[in-house]
Backbone atoms as SQL, in Angstrom:
CREATE TABLE atoms (id INTEGER PRIMARY KEY, chain TEXT, resi INTEGER, resn TEXT, atom TEXT, x REAL, y REAL, z REAL);
INSERT INTO atoms VALUES
  (1, 'A', 1, 'UNK', 'N', -30.611, -26.833, 21.394),
  (2, 'A', 1, 'UNK', 'CA', -30.575, -26.684, 19.953),
  (3, 'A', 1, 'UNK', 'C', -29.162, -26.920, 19.421),
  (4, 'A', 2, 'UNK', 'N', -28.147, -26.403, 20.105),
  (5, 'A', 2, 'UNK', 'CA', -26.775, -26.589, 19.629),
  (6, 'A', 2, 'UNK', 'C', -26.367, -28.053, 19.696),
  (7, 'A', 3, 'UNK', 'N', -26.886, -28.789, 20.688),
  (8, 'A', 3, 'UNK', 'CA', -26.560, -30.210, 20.763),
  (9, 'A', 3, 'UNK', 'C', -27.099, -30.951, 19.545),
  (10, 'A', 4, 'UNK', 'N', -28.292, -30.607, 19.132),
  (11, 'A', 4, 'UNK', 'CA', -28.883, -31.248, 17.961),
  (12, 'A', 4, 'UNK', 'C', -28.051, -30.919, 16.722),
  (13, 'A', 5, 'UNK', 'N', -27.650, -29.670, 16.576),
  (14, 'A', 5, 'UNK', 'CA', -26.830, -29.267, 15.431),
  (15, 'A', 5, 'UNK', 'C', -25.482, -29.976, 15.454),
  (16, 'A', 6, 'UNK', 'N', -24.884, -30.051, 16.640),
  (17, 'A', 6, 'UNK', 'CA', -23.591, -30.719, 16.742),
  (18, 'A', 6, 'UNK', 'C', -23.730, -32.207, 16.412),
  (19, 'A', 7, 'UNK', 'N', -24.775, -32.832, 16.942),
  (20, 'A', 7, 'UNK', 'CA', -25.000, -34.243, 16.646),
  (21, 'A', 7, 'UNK', 'C', -25.253, -34.456, 15.159),
  (22, 'A', 8, 'UNK', 'N', -26.023, -33.556, 14.574),
  (23, 'A', 8, 'UNK', 'CA', -26.326, -33.646, 13.152),
  (24, 'A', 8, 'UNK', 'C', -25.051, -33.500, 12.321),
  (25, 'A', 9, 'UNK', 'N', -24.231, -32.507, 12.673),
  (26, 'A', 9, 'UNK', 'CA', -22.967, -32.314, 11.962),
  (27, 'A', 9, 'UNK', 'C', -22.052, -33.526, 12.139),
  (28, 'A', 10, 'UNK', 'N', -22.033, -34.053, 13.352),
  (29, 'A', 10, 'UNK', 'CA', -21.223, -35.239, 13.613),
  (30, 'A', 10, 'UNK', 'C', -21.663, -36.394, 12.719),
  (31, 'A', 11, 'UNK', 'N', -22.972, -36.604, 12.619),
  (32, 'A', 11, 'UNK', 'CA', -23.485, -37.691, 11.792),
  (33, 'A', 11, 'UNK', 'C', -23.165, -37.475, 10.311),
  (34, 'A', 12, 'UNK', 'N', -23.248, -36.235, 9.861),
  (35, 'A', 12, 'UNK', 'CA', -22.918, -35.932, 8.465),
  (36, 'A', 12, 'UNK', 'C', -21.441, -36.212, 8.206),
  (37, 'A', 13, 'UNK', 'N', -20.581, -35.704, 9.087),
  (38, 'A', 13, 'UNK', 'CA', -19.136, -35.905, 8.924),
  (39, 'A', 13, 'UNK', 'C', -18.796, -37.388, 9.006),
  (40, 'A', 14, 'UNK', 'N', -19.398, -38.069, 9.962),
  (41, 'A', 14, 'UNK', 'CA', -19.149, -39.506, 10.107),
  (42, 'A', 14, 'UNK', 'C', -19.607, -40.261, 8.858),
  (43, 'A', 15, 'UNK', 'N', -20.742, -39.878, 8.324),
  (44, 'A', 15, 'UNK', 'CA', -21.242, -40.501, 7.097),
  (45, 'A', 15, 'UNK', 'C', -20.303, -40.270, 5.933),
  (46, 'A', 16, 'UNK', 'N', -19.751, -39.060, 5.824),
  (47, 'A', 16, 'UNK', 'CA', -18.803, -38.764, 4.747),
  (48, 'A', 16, 'UNK', 'C', -17.537, -39.596, 4.886),
  (49, 'A', 17, 'UNK', 'N', -17.049, -39.711, 6.114),
  (50, 'A', 17, 'UNK', 'CA', -15.844, -40.502, 6.360),
  (51, 'A', 17, 'UNK', 'C', -16.103, -41.967, 6.024),
  (52, 'A', 18, 'UNK', 'N', -17.242, -42.493, 6.481),
  (53, 'A', 18, 'UNK', 'CA', -17.577, -43.887, 6.201),
  (54, 'A', 18, 'UNK', 'C', -17.735, -44.103, 4.700),
  (55, 'A', 19, 'UNK', 'N', -18.326, -43.124, 4.030),
  (56, 'A', 19, 'UNK', 'CA', -18.499, -43.214, 2.582),
  (57, 'A', 19, 'UNK', 'C', -17.144, -43.256, 1.889),
  (58, 'A', 20, 'UNK', 'N', -16.220, -42.410, 2.341),
  (59, 'A', 20, 'UNK', 'CA', -14.876, -42.388, 1.756),
  (60, 'A', 20, 'UNK', 'C', -14.159, -43.714, 2.009),
  (61, 'A', 21, 'UNK', 'N', -14.302, -44.265, 3.220),
  (62, 'A', 21, 'UNK', 'CA', -13.675, -45.551, 3.525),
  (63, 'A', 21, 'UNK', 'C', -14.249, -46.640, 2.632),
  (64, 'A', 22, 'UNK', 'N', -15.562, -46.585, 2.429),
  (65, 'A', 22, 'UNK', 'CA', -16.210, -47.558, 1.560),
  (66, 'A', 22, 'UNK', 'C', -15.716, -47.417, 0.124),
  (67, 'A', 23, 'UNK', 'N', -15.552, -46.169, -0.331),
  (68, 'A', 23, 'UNK', 'CA', -15.035, -45.930, -1.681),
  (69, 'A', 23, 'UNK', 'C', -13.624, -46.488, -1.828),
  (70, 'A', 24, 'UNK', 'N', -12.807, -46.280, -0.818),
  (71, 'A', 24, 'UNK', 'CA', -11.427, -46.782, -0.854),
  (72, 'A', 24, 'UNK', 'C', -11.431, -48.308, -0.860),
  (73, 'A', 25, 'UNK', 'N', -12.268, -48.905, -0.026),
  (74, 'A', 25, 'UNK', 'CA', -12.372, -50.362, 0.018),
  (75, 'A', 25, 'UNK', 'C', -12.823, -50.907, -1.332),
  (76, 'A', 26, 'UNK', 'N', -13.824, -50.265, -1.928),
  (77, 'A', 26, 'UNK', 'CA', -14.298, -50.694, -3.247),
  (78, 'A', 26, 'UNK', 'C', -13.194, -50.573, -4.291),
  (79, 'A', 27, 'UNK', 'N', -12.431, -49.502, -4.222),
  (80, 'A', 27, 'UNK', 'CA', -11.334, -49.294, -5.167),
  (81, 'A', 27, 'UNK', 'C', -10.256, -50.366, -5.000),
  (82, 'A', 28, 'UNK', 'N', -9.898, -50.659, -3.762),
  (83, 'A', 28, 'UNK', 'CA', -8.896, -51.695, -3.492),
  (84, 'A', 28, 'UNK', 'C', -9.375, -53.042, -4.018),
  (85, 'A', 29, 'UNK', 'N', -10.640, -53.366, -3.765),
  (86, 'A', 29, 'UNK', 'CA', -11.181, -54.636, -4.249),
  (87, 'A', 29, 'UNK', 'C', -11.184, -54.702, -5.771),
  (88, 'A', 30, 'UNK', 'N', -11.522, -53.594, -6.423),
  (89, 'A', 30, 'UNK', 'CA', -11.530, -53.554, -7.890),
  (90, 'A', 30, 'UNK', 'C', -10.122, -53.742, -8.445),
  (91, 'A', 31, 'UNK', 'N', -9.140, -53.117, -7.806),
  (92, 'A', 31, 'UNK', 'CA', -7.749, -53.256, -8.258),
  (93, 'A', 31, 'UNK', 'C', -7.272, -54.694, -8.072),
  (94, 'A', 32, 'UNK', 'N', -7.619, -55.302, -6.949),
  (95, 'A', 32, 'UNK', 'CA', -7.227, -56.696, -6.710),
  (96, 'A', 32, 'UNK', 'C', -7.849, -57.628, -7.751),
  (97, 'A', 33, 'UNK', 'N', -9.131, -57.403, -8.041),
  (98, 'A', 33, 'UNK', 'CA', -9.806, -58.228, -9.040),
  (99, 'A', 33, 'UNK', 'C', -9.158, -58.053, -10.414),
  (100, 'A', 34, 'UNK', 'N', -8.847, -56.816, -10.755),
  (101, 'A', 34, 'UNK', 'CA', -8.201, -56.546, -12.037),
  (102, 'A', 34, 'UNK', 'C', -6.831, -57.221, -12.109),
  (103, 'A', 35, 'UNK', 'N', -6.096, -57.199, -11.015),
  (104, 'A', 35, 'UNK', 'CA', -4.778, -57.844, -10.978),
  (105, 'A', 35, 'UNK', 'C', -4.914, -59.354, -11.170),
  (106, 'A', 36, 'UNK', 'N', -5.902, -59.961, -10.503),
  (107, 'A', 36, 'UNK', 'CA', -6.111, -61.409, -10.666),
  (108, 'A', 36, 'UNK', 'C', -6.455, -61.751, -12.113),
  (109, 'A', 37, 'UNK', 'N', -7.318, -60.936, -12.722),
  (110, 'A', 37, 'UNK', 'CA', -7.677, -61.172, -14.124),
  (111, 'A', 37, 'UNK', 'C', -6.453, -61.029, -15.027),
  (112, 'A', 38, 'UNK', 'N', -5.645, -60.021, -14.767),
  (113, 'A', 38, 'UNK', 'CA', -4.439, -59.804, -15.575),
  (114, 'A', 38, 'UNK', 'C', -3.480, -60.979, -15.458),
  (115, 'A', 39, 'UNK', 'N', -3.300, -61.484, -14.251),
  (116, 'A', 39, 'UNK', 'CA', -2.399, -62.626, -14.048),
  (117, 'A', 39, 'UNK', 'C', -2.942, -63.865, -14.755),
  (118, 'A', 40, 'UNK', 'N', -4.256, -64.069, -14.701),
  (119, 'A', 40, 'UNK', 'CA', -4.857, -65.225, -15.368),
  (120, 'A', 40, 'UNK', 'C', -4.634, -65.146, -16.875),
  (121, 'A', 41, 'UNK', 'N', -4.827, -63.967, -17.449),
  (122, 'A', 41, 'UNK', 'CA', -4.591, -63.785, -18.887),
  (123, 'A', 41, 'UNK', 'C', -3.121, -64.027, -19.205),
  (124, 'A', 42, 'UNK', 'N', -2.236, -63.502, -18.366),
  (125, 'A', 42, 'UNK', 'CA', -0.796, -63.693, -18.585),
  (126, 'A', 42, 'UNK', 'C', -0.448, -65.179, -18.632),
  (127, 'A', 43, 'UNK', 'N', -0.953, -65.952, -17.658),
  (128, 'A', 43, 'UNK', 'CA', -0.614, -67.369, -17.617),
  (129, 'A', 43, 'UNK', 'C', -1.255, -68.139, -18.763),
  (130, 'A', 44, 'UNK', 'N', -2.445, -67.749, -19.177),
  (131, 'A', 44, 'UNK', 'CA', -3.068, -68.397, -20.332),
  (132, 'A', 44, 'UNK', 'C', -2.222, -68.174, -21.583),
  (133, 'A', 45, 'UNK', 'N', -1.770, -66.948, -21.784),
  (134, 'A', 45, 'UNK', 'CA', -0.914, -66.641, -22.935),
  (135, 'A', 45, 'UNK', 'C', 0.393, -67.420, -22.837),
  (136, 'A', 46, 'UNK', 'N', 0.943, -67.486, -21.647),
  (137, 'A', 46, 'UNK', 'CA', 2.206, -68.210, -21.449),
  (138, 'A', 46, 'UNK', 'C', 2.035, -69.696, -21.768),
  (139, 'A', 47, 'UNK', 'N', 0.929, -70.289, -21.317),
  (140, 'A', 47, 'UNK', 'CA', 0.686, -71.702, -21.611),
  (141, 'A', 47, 'UNK', 'C', 0.503, -71.935, -23.109),
  (142, 'A', 48, 'UNK', 'N', -0.174, -71.013, -23.778),
  (143, 'A', 48, 'UNK', 'CA', -0.321, -71.125, -25.232),
  (144, 'A', 48, 'UNK', 'C', 1.046, -71.090, -25.919),
  (145, 'A', 49, 'UNK', 'N', 1.929, -70.227, -25.441),
  (146, 'A', 49, 'UNK', 'CA', 3.259, -70.151, -26.061),
  (147, 'A', 49, 'UNK', 'C', 4.054, -71.432, -25.808),
  (148, 'A', 50, 'UNK', 'N', 3.883, -72.024, -24.623),
  (149, 'A', 50, 'UNK', 'CA', 4.566, -73.293, -24.346),
  (150, 'A', 50, 'UNK', 'C', 4.038, -74.404, -25.259),
  (151, 'A', 51, 'UNK', 'N', 2.724, -74.440, -25.445),
  (152, 'A', 51, 'UNK', 'CA', 2.126, -75.437, -26.342),
  (153, 'A', 51, 'UNK', 'C', 2.660, -75.258, -27.761),
  (154, 'A', 52, 'UNK', 'N', 2.737, -74.010, -28.198),
  (155, 'A', 52, 'UNK', 'CA', 3.260, -73.736, -29.544),
  (156, 'A', 52, 'UNK', 'C', 4.695, -74.223, -29.681),
  (157, 'A', 53, 'UNK', 'N', 5.490, -73.962, -28.657),
  (158, 'A', 53, 'UNK', 'CA', 6.897, -74.392, -28.681),
  (159, 'A', 53, 'UNK', 'C', 6.988, -75.915, -28.724),
  (160, 'A', 54, 'UNK', 'N', 6.183, -76.572, -27.903),
  (161, 'A', 54, 'UNK', 'CA', 6.201, -78.041, -27.842),
  (162, 'A', 54, 'UNK', 'C', 5.818, -78.642, -29.192),
  (163, 'A', 55, 'UNK', 'N', 4.762, -78.105, -29.801),
  (164, 'A', 55, 'UNK', 'CA', 4.303, -78.681, -31.070),
  (165, 'A', 55, 'UNK', 'C', 5.217, -78.318, -32.234),
  (166, 'A', 56, 'UNK', 'N', 5.683, -77.070, -32.271),
  (167, 'A', 56, 'UNK', 'CA', 6.520, -76.661, -33.407),
  (168, 'A', 56, 'UNK', 'C', 7.873, -77.359, -33.398),
  (169, 'A', 57, 'UNK', 'N', 8.394, -77.617, -32.206),
  (170, 'A', 57, 'UNK', 'CA', 9.691, -78.292, -32.102),
  (171, 'A', 57, 'UNK', 'C', 9.548, -79.804, -31.958),
  (172, 'A', 58, 'UNK', 'N', 8.293, -80.276, -31.947),
  (173, 'A', 58, 'UNK', 'CA', 8.003, -81.704, -31.783),
  (174, 'A', 58, 'UNK', 'C', 8.822, -82.306, -30.639),
  (175, 'A', 59, 'UNK', 'N', 8.684, -81.674, -29.500),
  (176, 'A', 59, 'UNK', 'CA', 9.472, -82.074, -28.333),
  (177, 'A', 59, 'UNK', 'C', 9.046, -83.448, -27.819),
  (178, 'A', 60, 'UNK', 'N', 10.011, -84.143, -27.264),
  (179, 'A', 60, 'UNK', 'CA', 9.765, -85.441, -26.635),
  (180, 'A', 60, 'UNK', 'C', 9.420, -85.217, -25.160),
  (181, 'A', 61, 'UNK', 'N', 8.925, -86.271, -24.554),
  (182, 'A', 61, 'UNK', 'CA', 8.460, -86.188, -23.171),
  (183, 'A', 61, 'UNK', 'C', 9.499, -85.609, -22.209),
  (184, 'A', 62, 'UNK', 'N', 10.752, -86.046, -22.197),
  (185, 'A', 62, 'UNK', 'CA', 11.727, -85.472, -21.253),
  (186, 'A', 62, 'UNK', 'C', 11.930, -83.965, -21.461),
  (187, 'A', 63, 'UNK', 'N', 11.908, -83.533, -22.716),
  (188, 'A', 63, 'UNK', 'CA', 12.066, -82.101, -23.000),
  (189, 'A', 63, 'UNK', 'C', 10.858, -81.313, -22.500),
  (190, 'A', 64, 'UNK', 'N', 9.674, -81.902, -22.670),
  (191, 'A', 64, 'UNK', 'CA', 8.449, -81.238, -22.206),
  (192, 'A', 64, 'UNK', 'C', 8.469, -81.112, -20.692),
  (193, 'A', 65, 'UNK', 'N', 8.875, -82.187, -20.020),
  (194, 'A', 65, 'UNK', 'CA', 8.956, -82.161, -18.556),
  (195, 'A', 65, 'UNK', 'C', 9.929, -81.079, -18.107),
  (196, 'A', 66, 'UNK', 'N', 11.063, -80.993, -18.759),
  (197, 'A', 66, 'UNK', 'CA', 12.059, -79.978, -18.408),
  (198, 'A', 66, 'UNK', 'C', 11.501, -78.571, -18.641),
  (199, 'A', 67, 'UNK', 'N', 10.781, -78.386, -19.741),
  (200, 'A', 67, 'UNK', 'CA', 10.178, -77.090, -20.044),
  (201, 'A', 67, 'UNK', 'C', 9.157, -76.692, -18.979),
  (202, 'A', 68, 'UNK', 'N', 8.305, -77.644, -18.603),
  (203, 'A', 68, 'UNK', 'CA', 7.277, -77.362, -17.590),
  (204, 'A', 68, 'UNK', 'C', 7.924, -77.103, -16.232),
  (205, 'A', 69, 'UNK', 'N', 8.945, -77.865, -15.888),
  (206, 'A', 69, 'UNK', 'CA', 9.646, -77.627, -14.618),
  (207, 'A', 69, 'UNK', 'C', 10.259, -76.232, -14.580),
  (208, 'A', 70, 'UNK', 'N', 10.810, -75.790, -15.700),
  (209, 'A', 70, 'UNK', 'CA', 11.353, -74.431, -15.770),
  (210, 'A', 70, 'UNK', 'C', 10.271, -73.384, -15.565),
  (211, 'A', 71, 'UNK', 'N', 9.104, -73.648, -16.129),
  (212, 'A', 71, 'UNK', 'CA', 7.984, -72.713, -15.956),
  (213, 'A', 71, 'UNK', 'C', 7.522, -72.688, -14.503),
  (214, 'A', 72, 'UNK', 'N', 7.505, -73.839, -13.868),
  (215, 'A', 72, 'UNK', 'CA', 7.141, -73.909, -12.449),
  (216, 'A', 72, 'UNK', 'C', 8.114, -73.080, -11.617),
  (217, 'A', 73, 'UNK', 'N', 9.396, -73.195, -11.905),
  (218, 'A', 73, 'UNK', 'CA', 10.399, -72.406, -11.181),
  (219, 'A', 73, 'UNK', 'C', 10.166, -70.909, -11.379),
  (220, 'A', 74, 'UNK', 'N', 9.824, -70.510, -12.597),
  (221, 'A', 74, 'UNK', 'CA', 9.528, -69.095, -12.857),
  (222, 'A', 74, 'UNK', 'C', 8.337, -68.615, -12.036),
  (223, 'A', 75, 'UNK', 'N', 7.291, -69.431, -11.983),
  (224, 'A', 75, 'UNK', 'CA', 6.095, -69.058, -11.226),
  (225, 'A', 75, 'UNK', 'C', 6.422, -68.957, -9.742),
  (226, 'A', 76, 'UNK', 'N', 7.173, -69.927, -9.222),
  (227, 'A', 76, 'UNK', 'CA', 7.560, -69.889, -7.809),
  (228, 'A', 76, 'UNK', 'C', 8.405, -68.662, -7.501),
  (229, 'A', 77, 'UNK', 'N', 9.295, -68.303, -8.418),
  (230, 'A', 77, 'UNK', 'CA', 10.135, -67.116, -8.240),
  (231, 'A', 77, 'UNK', 'C', 9.269, -65.857, -8.190),
  (232, 'A', 78, 'UNK', 'N', 8.300, -65.765, -9.077),
  (233, 'A', 78, 'UNK', 'CA', 7.400, -64.610, -9.068),
  (234, 'A', 78, 'UNK', 'C', 6.605, -64.544, -7.771),
  (235, 'A', 79, 'UNK', 'N', 6.147, -65.696, -7.293),
  (236, 'A', 79, 'UNK', 'CA', 5.393, -65.724, -6.038),
  (237, 'A', 79, 'UNK', 'C', 6.250, -65.226, -4.877),
  (238, 'A', 80, 'UNK', 'N', 7.522, -65.591, -4.872),
  (239, 'A', 80, 'UNK', 'CA', 8.422, -65.115, -3.823),
  (240, 'A', 80, 'UNK', 'C', 8.618, -63.609, -3.918),
  (241, 'A', 81, 'UNK', 'N', 8.712, -63.083, -5.133),
  (242, 'A', 81, 'UNK', 'CA', 8.859, -61.637, -5.309),
  (243, 'A', 81, 'UNK', 'C', 7.626, -60.897, -4.813),
  (244, 'A', 82, 'UNK', 'N', 6.441, -61.475, -5.021),
  (245, 'A', 82, 'UNK', 'CA', 5.203, -60.827, -4.576),
  (246, 'A', 82, 'UNK', 'C', 5.139, -60.733, -3.060),
  (247, 'A', 83, 'UNK', 'N', 5.859, -61.606, -2.361),
  (248, 'A', 83, 'UNK', 'CA', 5.873, -61.532, -0.902),
  (249, 'A', 83, 'UNK', 'C', 6.532, -60.251, -0.408),
  (250, 'A', 84, 'UNK', 'N', 7.343, -59.627, -1.254),
  (251, 'A', 84, 'UNK', 'CA', 8.058, -58.420, -0.852),
  (252, 'A', 84, 'UNK', 'C', 7.391, -57.154, -1.349),
  (253, 'A', 85, 'UNK', 'N', 6.219, -57.286, -1.987),
  (254, 'A', 85, 'UNK', 'CA', 5.513, -56.104, -2.508),
  (255, 'A', 85, 'UNK', 'C', 4.643, -55.526, -1.430);
């Protein structure tokens, strides 16, 4: 009888632990998804601001290329910083 109780308790405890691990995994996945969405919104807003700058200042092709290259450098810099997080 005690073996059955011990096995039953073991299964309950194991189920709780697995449930907690699953909850943590779900939480991590939700946070990652939220971060990806936030970054996408950030870059969309940033691109809109670049378009506004280009049109309002009536920039020529070389200026636009320089502006986009600067933005690429910013993105690459951010990606390097994320490697250290």
